[in-house]
Amino acid sequence: MTRTADSGIPVLTGPSDSGTPVFASPADIGTYGPYGPGRVAEGAEGWQRPRYPFRGRITADGSSGYRAEPGRYHLWAAWSCGWAQRVAIVRKLKGLEEVVTLSYVDDERDGRGWAFRERRGPDPVRGFRLLLEAYEATEPGYPGHISTPVLWDRRTGRIVSNHSGDITTDLCTAFDAWAAPGADLRPEPLRSEIDELNEYLYENVNDGVYRVDGAFTQAGYESSRQRVCQVLEALDARLADRRYLLGDVVREPDVRLWPTLARFDLAYNPVAGICRGGLRAFPHLWAYARDLYRLPAFRDTSDFGAYRMSPPPERADGVRHIDVDPADLDWR
Ligand SMILES: N[C@@H](CCC(=O)N[C@@H](CS)C(=O)NCC(=O)O)C(=O)O
């Protein structure tokens, strides 16, 4: 079915829009077990981020097989998920809210993975109860990670991508025909610098915090935690004389970095034990993070209530992590 958004762009919607919304039953670890076993890679040497198998790309001319078109694509995100927030921020910075639709899964998970429940709303596309259904519709018997973000193609009824970096980049560039004027997050002359910085941030900060948590030797923990702290220091120095990472204008790397900073003191630092003092120990970085938070694209895609995480009571690997208390920072 089709309805028309405020902009006049036709938006394809799914069965749950036409009838009673459907929801998954409450998360129930007693019945379904915790999410993870059988799906999350374990036992590899060091922290290994799982492979994300759906890597389709959207292009303005459709040469990749997926043409940028209004109303064709949908994003599923989780409020807690920094990878999903990067996609949501770019969508809003580019003014694509009515071009690429977005909805949220519930915050709680059991062995069935991400689900649609009353708190965050139904799935508006197909009336799925579980995000797994989108993966199953794409690849029956799919055994891998049920992760967010997910980019879904209404036309083919398949997942295009579950890789946030690719989705972010494509939203930055492929939908310019419908984007807000002037919102250039990846200007042509800066692309190689942007890609290099994105990679540096991924390796050292965004994925870096997970590597600290996942280290299973004392030496691995110490070196990965020091690396994150040193890079935060380097970013702090970089931001001493400029407003954003690449100067006076928000660019893609700012979007890549920010969700990790937003979750640092409530989740990554207390869980993994990374830097004493947290984000406020890096004054320029902290001021930069608050400055970005004033922008609606960052603020409206944030829900700090969903970020808080506690460290595991005991680590099976015996690695001793420094104790860091969670801190609820004042972002105003
Ligand atoms: N490399 C992925 C990472 C996505 C990711 O780790 N998402 C988390 C939530 S923040 C998730 O859904 N994890 C479940 C899983 O990986 O099985 C991306 O960049 O999109």
Tab-separated table of C-alpha atoms in Angstrom, residues 53 85 128 186 299:
chain	number	residue	atom	x	y	z
A	53	PRO	CA	27.309	-10.602	5.548
A	85	GLN	CA	22.816	5.846	15.647
A	128	PHE	CA	7.524	-8.412	11.722
A	186	ARG	CA	31.647	13.756	2.209
A	299	ARG	CA	20.202	15.151	20.125
